[in-house]
């Protein structure tokens, strides 16, 4: 019976490429208070670095966030992170990261490991063809049924594992007939390219890069009726102590998202027009088209919480998490907390 397991150490040594140095802020739970902040600024909100595209990238470049947060005595520190929410849980634990976008599934996984993060905003899906399961050309896999007996890389207790579990469940394929190999995105890309795994449940840029290099697309999130929607999550201590700052961050993000939808070309290649982070040709055209479909963030609704609960239930039924979690465990009432803040 196949279970979620690790690759043999020798195989991993061949497959994994060391991560480039990850630039993060130093400090623990109290590190968000910056001793070097200018006069009038006493709190630093640590936000994942958005890279070279998107609404938050433009806000970083143009200073929208810092201008909005300054009257609250706050500013932004941009933190370099690795691909995927679940690969950055240790940064939340050590107080080096406060805010990151992601999906329902990695927050479920995080809370099951007692990482103090909560979802405070969600959005309707618009990019479900940007993630799914791909297979190597040598694997002979051309359908979900062909995954039986094969090794599939997943980022554990997060989107990759959700995609595999959801796909197999929808297709009535026994979960234990497929070996799920736990690897974060960077490591999975290396394992996939060197044939250490047969398939890979991936998302966003790594997924598109794998397809561009010849990987066969087996199924997308849209095909499997995924409800693992896009969210913004925050470190619980920061949400409780500085809800008005996080709420202002969300307001600016929502405005930038609207602007992206209206003029998506202006939100690509934000910092670099050339080089490894810049897009060109068909990939740039595709990114611009996708940017024109971007949806607004909102406070979680009852319908959102029902979808979130289904993700948590799927993980619990299949032993990914060891205790049942409810949507209430996973979300944070940012609007209510900000309204009840003294002086609000």
Short mmCIF file of C-alpha atoms in Angstrom, two decimals:
data_model
loop_
_atom_site.label_atom_id
_atom_site.label_comp_id
_atom_site.label_asym_id
_atom_site.label_seq_id
_atom_site.Cartn_x
_atom_site.Cartn_y
_atom_site.Cartn_z
CA UNK A 1 0.00 0.00 0.00
CA UNK A 2 1.46 3.31 -1.04
CA UNK A 3 1.79 6.07 1.53
CA UNK A 4 3.20 9.56 1.49
CA UNK A 5 6.92 8.92 1.79
CA UNK A 6 10.28 10.48 1.18
CA UNK A 7 12.64 9.62 -1.64
CA UNK A 8 15.71 7.52 -0.70
CA UNK A 9 18.50 9.75 0.53
CA UNK A 10 20.79 8.82 -2.35
CA UNK A 11 18.15 9.62 -4.93
CA UNK A 12 17.40 12.94 -3.32
CA UNK A 13 21.06 13.84 -3.31
CA UNK A 14 21.01 13.59 -7.10
CA UNK A 15 17.67 15.33 -7.47
CA UNK A 16 17.81 18.30 -5.19
CA UNK A 17 19.56 21.53 -6.00
CA UNK A 18 20.49 23.71 -3.02
CA UNK A 19 18.27 26.72 -2.61
CA UNK A 20 19.73 30.09 -3.45
CA UNK A 21 20.41 32.12 -0.35
CA UNK A 22 17.08 33.22 1.06
CA UNK A 23 17.07 36.85 2.17
CA UNK A 24 14.90 37.32 5.24
CA UNK A 25 14.59 39.77 8.06
CA UNK A 26 16.12 38.75 11.37
CA UNK A 27 14.38 38.60 14.70
CA UNK A 28 11.66 36.77 16.58
CA UNK A 29 8.16 37.64 17.71
CA UNK A 30 9.17 41.17 18.60
CA UNK A 31 11.04 41.76 15.35
CA UNK A 32 8.10 43.58 13.72
CA UNK A 33 8.89 46.60 15.88
CA UNK A 34 11.81 48.18 14.09
CA UNK A 35 14.39 50.02 16.13
CA UNK A 36 15.57 51.71 12.92
CA UNK A 37 12.16 53.01 11.85
CA UNK A 38 11.90 56.75 11.16
CA UNK A 39 10.21 58.99 13.70
CA UNK A 40 6.50 58.26 13.87
CA UNK A 41 6.89 54.69 12.61
CA UNK A 42 6.82 52.04 15.29
CA UNK A 43 5.62 48.92 13.47
CA UNK A 44 7.00 47.06 10.46
CA UNK A 45 4.66 44.72 8.58
CA UNK A 46 6.69 41.93 6.99
CA UNK A 47 5.23 40.99 3.63
CA UNK A 48 6.41 38.40 1.10
CA UNK A 49 8.31 39.91 -1.81
CA UNK A 50 5.93 39.76 -4.81
CA UNK A 51 8.62 39.45 -7.48
CA UNK A 52 8.33 41.03 -10.91
CA UNK A 53 4.60 41.01 -11.58
CA UNK A 54 1.18 41.63 -10.10
CA UNK A 55 -0.71 44.15 -8.01
CA UNK A 56 1.46 43.93 -4.91
CA UNK A 57 4.63 44.30 -7.00
CA UNK A 58 3.38 47.58 -8.45
CA UNK A 59 2.41 48.75 -4.95
CA UNK A 60 5.91 47.95 -3.75
CA UNK A 61 7.56 49.77 -6.65
CA UNK A 62 5.40 52.88 -6.39
CA UNK A 63 5.34 53.08 -2.59
CA UNK A 64 1.54 52.75 -2.33
CA UNK A 65 1.69 50.60 0.78
CA UNK A 66 4.12 52.71 2.75
CA UNK A 67 2.17 55.91 1.97
CA UNK A 68 -1.06 54.29 3.15
CA UNK A 69 0.48 52.80 6.29
CA UNK A 70 2.51 55.84 7.38
CA UNK A 71 -0.44 57.60 9.12
CA UNK A 72 -0.82 54.43 11.21
CA UNK A 73 2.83 54.55 12.27
CA UNK A 74 3.68 51.53 10.13
CA UNK A 75 5.71 50.58 7.08
CA UNK A 76 6.44 47.50 4.94
CA UNK A 77 9.48 45.25 4.96
CA UNK A 78 9.64 43.00 1.89
CA UNK A 79 10.79 39.46 2.69
CA UNK A 80 12.30 37.12 0.10
CA UNK A 81 10.52 33.76 0.21
CA UNK A 82 10.63 30.45 -1.61
CA UNK A 83 7.82 29.32 -3.98
CA UNK A 84 4.73 28.11 -2.14
CA UNK A 85 3.14 29.16 1.13
CA UNK A 86 3.92 25.89 2.90
CA UNK A 87 7.67 26.21 2.32
CA UNK A 88 7.70 29.43 4.40
CA UNK A 89 5.97 28.25 7.56
CA UNK A 90 9.16 28.52 9.59
CA UNK A 91 9.31 32.24 8.74
CA UNK A 92 5.86 32.73 10.26
CA UNK A 93 6.92 30.73 13.31
CA UNK A 94 9.98 32.89 13.91
CA UNK A 95 8.23 36.19 13.27
CA UNK A 96 10.20 36.84 10.08
CA UNK A 97 7.08 36.91 7.89
CA UNK A 98 3.64 38.39 8.61
CA UNK A 99 1.68 38.36 5.32
CA UNK A 100 1.64 36.07 2.29
CA UNK A 101 -0.79 35.10 -0.44
CA UNK A 102 -1.53 31.42 -0.89
CA UNK A 103 -4.47 29.03 -0.96
CA UNK A 104 -6.75 27.33 1.56
CA UNK A 105 -4.80 24.07 1.67
CA UNK A 106 -1.42 25.25 3.03
CA UNK A 107 -3.17 27.20 5.79
CA UNK A 108 -4.98 24.00 6.81
CA UNK A 109 -1.62 22.26 6.85
CA UNK A 110 0.00 25.09 8.80
CA UNK A 111 -2.62 25.19 11.52
CA UNK A 112 -2.46 21.42 11.93
CA UNK A 113 1.22 21.96 12.79
CA UNK A 114 0.35 24.74 15.25
CA UNK A 115 1.76 27.51 13.04
CA UNK A 116 0.01 30.73 14.04
CA UNK A 117 -1.51 31.91 10.75
CA UNK A 118 -5.08 32.71 9.73
CA UNK A 119 -6.89 33.60 6.50
CA UNK A 120 -8.29 37.14 6.45
CA UNK A 121 -9.16 37.57 2.76
CA UNK A 122 -10.10 35.35 -0.16
CA UNK A 123 -10.99 35.74 -3.84
CA UNK A 124 -12.89 33.94 -6.56
CA UNK A 125 -10.80 31.60 -8.75
CA UNK A 126 -9.71 32.85 -12.16
CA UNK A 127 -6.52 30.84 -12.80
CA UNK A 128 -7.42 27.19 -12.36
CA UNK A 129 -5.57 26.29 -15.55
CA UNK A 130 -2.37 27.51 -13.91
CA UNK A 131 -2.00 24.46 -11.69
CA UNK A 132 -2.54 20.74 -11.88
CA UNK A 133 -0.65 17.49 -12.46
CA UNK A 134 2.06 17.08 -15.09
CA UNK A 135 3.97 13.94 -16.04
CA UNK A 136 7.40 13.33 -17.52
CA UNK A 137 7.58 12.17 -21.11
CA UNK A 138 9.38 9.00 -20.01
CA UNK A 139 6.72 8.02 -17.48
CA UNK A 140 4.15 6.86 -20.03
CA UNK A 141 1.43 8.62 -18.03
CA UNK A 142 -1.37 10.11 -20.11
CA UNK A 143 -4.34 9.94 -17.75
CA UNK A 144 -5.19 9.91 -14.05
CA UNK A 145 -5.65 6.14 -14.23
CA UNK A 146 -2.03 5.84 -15.33
CA UNK A 147 -0.89 7.36 -12.03
CA UNK A 148 -1.50 4.03 -10.28
CA UNK A 149 1.80 2.69 -9.03
CA UNK A 150 3.62 5.90 -9.95
CA UNK A 151 5.46 8.48 -7.86
CA UNK A 152 3.97 11.97 -7.76
CA UNK A 153 5.76 14.91 -6.14
CA UNK A 154 3.54 17.04 -3.89
CA UNK A 155 4.23 19.86 -1.49
CA UNK A 156 2.85 18.13 1.63
CA UNK A 157 -0.29 19.33 3.41
CA UNK A 158 -0.63 22.07 0.80
CA UNK A 159 -1.85 22.70 -2.75
CA UNK A 160 0.10 19.92 -4.46
CA UNK A 161 -1.21 17.28 -2.09
CA UNK A 162 -4.72 18.73 -2.30
CA UNK A 163 -4.66 18.54 -6.11
CA UNK A 164 -3.67 14.86 -6.07
CA UNK A 165 -6.19 13.87 -3.41
CA UNK A 166 -9.00 15.81 -5.09
CA UNK A 167 -8.17 14.43 -8.54
CA UNK A 168 -8.07 10.82 -7.35
CA UNK A 169 -11.26 11.25 -5.33
CA UNK A 170 -13.14 12.76 -8.29
CA UNK A 171 -11.95 9.91 -10.53
CA UNK A 172 -12.75 7.19 -7.94
CA UNK A 173 -9.13 6.03 -7.95
CA UNK A 174 -7.89 4.56 -4.65
CA UNK A 175 -5.76 7.14 -2.88
CA UNK A 176 -3.16 4.58 -1.78
CA UNK A 177 -2.63 3.35 -5.33
CA UNK A 178 -0.47 6.42 -5.97
CA UNK A 179 2.76 7.21 -4.12
CA UNK A 180 2.84 10.85 -2.99
CA UNK A 181 6.43 12.06 -2.57
CA UNK A 182 6.71 15.11 -0.28
CA UNK A 183 8.83 17.84 -1.90
CA UNK A 184 8.56 21.60 -1.89
CA UNK A 185 8.35 23.32 -5.27
CA UNK A 186 12.05 24.04 -5.77
CA UNK A 187 13.11 20.51 -4.84
CA UNK A 188 10.24 18.95 -6.79
CA UNK A 189 11.29 20.79 -9.96
CA UNK A 190 14.73 19.21 -9.73
CA UNK A 191 13.38 15.75 -8.92
CA UNK A 192 10.91 15.97 -11.80
CA UNK A 193 13.50 17.10 -14.34
CA UNK A 194 15.89 14.28 -13.40
CA UNK A 195 13.25 11.54 -13.42
CA UNK A 196 13.26 10.87 -9.69
CA UNK A 197 9.47 11.19 -9.76
CA UNK A 198 7.05 10.30 -12.55
CA UNK A 199 4.64 13.18 -12.10
CA UNK A 200 4.28 16.45 -10.21
CA UNK A 201 1.32 18.32 -8.74
CA UNK A 202 2.44 21.90 -9.21
CA UNK A 203 1.15 25.45 -9.61
CA UNK A 204 1.77 28.91 -11.03
CA UNK A 205 5.20 29.66 -12.55
CA UNK A 206 6.84 26.25 -11.86
CA UNK A 207 3.82 24.52 -13.45
CA UNK A 208 3.99 26.65 -16.58
CA UNK A 209 7.77 26.21 -16.80
CA UNK A 210 7.41 22.43 -16.59
CA UNK A 211 4.89 22.42 -19.43
CA UNK A 212 7.10 24.72 -21.52
CA UNK A 213 9.91 22.17 -21.14
CA UNK A 214 7.75 19.34 -22.50
CA UNK A 215 5.90 17.93 -19.48
CA UNK A 216 2.52 16.40 -20.30
CA UNK A 217 -0.47 18.02 -18.61
CA UNK A 218 -2.65 15.30 -17.08
CA UNK A 219 -5.28 17.38 -15.32
CA UNK A 220 -5.79 20.98 -14.17
CA UNK A 221 -7.43 22.35 -11.04
CA UNK A 222 -10.39 23.36 -13.17
CA UNK A 223 -10.85 19.76 -14.34
CA UNK A 224 -11.10 18.41 -10.78
CA UNK A 225 -13.58 20.95 -9.38
CA UNK A 226 -10.97 22.39 -7.03
CA UNK A 227 -12.13 24.85 -4.38
CA UNK A 228 -8.62 25.57 -3.11
CA UNK A 229 -9.03 29.27 -3.76
CA UNK A 230 -6.54 32.13 -3.50
CA UNK A 231 -6.24 33.82 -0.12
CA UNK A 232 -4.17 36.24 1.90
CA UNK A 233 -3.09 34.94 5.30
CA UNK A 234 -1.41 36.67 8.19
CA UNK A 235 0.52 35.78 11.30
CA UNK A 236 -2.12 35.51 14.03
CA UNK A 237 -0.25 37.67 16.55
CA UNK A 238 0.00 40.52 14.04
CA UNK A 239 -3.67 40.22 13.05
CA UNK A 240 -4.65 40.47 16.72
CA UNK A 241 -2.28 43.30 17.64
CA UNK A 242 -2.35 45.42 14.45
CA UNK A 243 -5.61 44.67 12.60
CA UNK A 244 -5.92 48.28 11.39
CA UNK A 245 -2.53 48.02 9.66
CA UNK A 246 -3.40 44.74 7.94
CA UNK A 247 -6.79 46.13 6.95
CA UNK A 248 -5.11 49.12 5.30
CA UNK A 249 -2.73 46.74 3.49
CA UNK A 250 -5.79 44.86 2.19
CA UNK A 251 -7.50 48.07 1.05
CA UNK A 252 -4.45 49.08 -0.98
CA UNK A 253 -4.17 45.57 -2.45
CA UNK A 254 -7.81 45.65 -3.53
CA UNK A 255 -7.33 49.01 -5.27
CA UNK A 256 -4.21 47.78 -7.04
CA UNK A 257 -6.03 44.61 -8.11
CA UNK A 258 -8.78 46.69 -9.71
CA UNK A 259 -6.15 48.70 -11.57
CA UNK A 260 -4.45 45.52 -12.75
CA UNK A 261 -7.69 44.20 -14.19
CA UNK A 262 -8.20 47.47 -16.08
CA UNK A 263 -4.62 47.68 -17.43
CA UNK A 264 -2.95 44.28 -17.02
CA UNK A 265 0.06 45.03 -19.24
CA UNK A 266 1.25 47.65 -16.74
CA UNK A 267 1.48 44.95 -14.05
CA UNK A 268 3.95 42.66 -15.82
CA UNK A 269 7.75 43.06 -15.80
CA UNK A 270 7.31 45.59 -13.02
CA UNK A 271 10.96 45.87 -11.98
CA UNK A 272 12.86 44.16 -14.80
CA UNK A 273 12.10 44.25 -18.52
CA UNK A 274 14.82 41.72 -19.32
CA UNK A 275 16.54 38.89 -17.52
CA UNK A 276 15.44 35.65 -15.84
CA UNK A 277 12.47 37.23 -14.03
CA UNK A 278 11.12 39.06 -17.10
CA UNK A 279 8.52 37.58 -19.41
CA UNK A 280 8.42 37.92 -23.19
CA UNK A 281 6.63 36.54 -26.21
CA UNK A 282 3.75 34.15 -25.65
CA UNK A 283 4.39 33.85 -21.93
CA UNK A 284 4.05 37.62 -21.53
CA UNK A 285 0.88 37.64 -23.64
CA UNK A 286 -0.58 34.85 -21.53
CA UNK A 287 0.30 36.63 -18.28
CA UNK A 288 -1.32 39.86 -19.49
CA UNK A 289 -4.49 37.99 -20.48
CA UNK A 290 -4.59 36.33 -17.08
CA UNK A 291 -4.03 39.65 -15.32
CA UNK A 292 -7.13 41.02 -17.03
CA UNK A 293 -9.17 38.34 -15.26
CA UNK A 294 -7.82 38.87 -11.74
CA UNK A 295 -10.58 38.95 -9.11
CA UNK A 296 -11.02 41.12 -6.04
CA UNK A 297 -10.12 40.04 -2.53
CA UNK A 298 -12.88 40.10 0.09
CA UNK A 299 -13.50 39.08 3.67
CA UNK A 300 -14.45 35.37 3.77
CA UNK A 301 -18.15 34.66 3.28
CA UNK A 302 -20.22 31.68 4.42
CA UNK A 303 -19.74 30.14 0.96
CA UNK A 304 -15.98 30.63 1.22
CA UNK A 305 -15.96 28.97 4.62
CA UNK A 306 -17.87 25.98 3.22
CA UNK A 307 -15.21 25.53 0.52
CA UNK A 308 -12.47 25.92 3.09
CA UNK A 309 -14.13 23.30 5.29
CA UNK A 310 -14.21 20.84 2.38
CA UNK A 311 -10.44 21.23 1.96
CA UNK A 312 -9.85 20.60 5.67
CA UNK A 313 -12.18 17.58 5.59
CA UNK A 314 -10.38 16.06 2.58
CA UNK A 315 -7.05 16.33 4.38
CA UNK A 316 -8.46 14.86 7.59
CA UNK A 317 -10.16 11.91 5.85
CA UNK A 318 -6.93 10.96 4.14
CA UNK A 319 -4.65 11.31 7.15
CA UNK A 320 -2.81 14.41 5.92
CA UNK A 321 -3.73 16.17 9.16
CA UNK A 322 -4.31 14.36 12.43
CA UNK A 323 -7.08 16.50 13.92
CA UNK A 324 -10.31 17.86 12.53
CA UNK A 325 -10.22 21.61 11.83
CA UNK A 326 -13.16 23.92 11.21
CA UNK A 327 -13.36 26.99 8.99
CA UNK A 328 -13.64 29.07 12.15
CA UNK A 329 -10.23 27.74 13.25
CA UNK A 330 -8.70 28.85 9.96
CA UNK A 331 -10.09 32.36 9.43
CA UNK A 332 -9.72 35.69 11.19
CA UNK A 333 -12.37 38.43 11.41
CA UNK A 334 -10.13 41.29 10.34
CA UNK A 335 -12.99 43.72 9.83
CA UNK A 336 -14.36 43.10 13.32
CA UNK A 337 -10.94 43.28 14.96
CA UNK A 338 -10.08 46.57 13.24
CA UNK A 339 -13.46 48.08 14.16
CA UNK A 340 -12.98 47.18 17.83
CA UNK A 341 -9.43 48.54 17.98
CA UNK A 342 -9.23 51.45 20.46
CA UNK A 343 -9.45 54.72 18.55
CA UNK A 344 -11.05 53.11 15.49
#
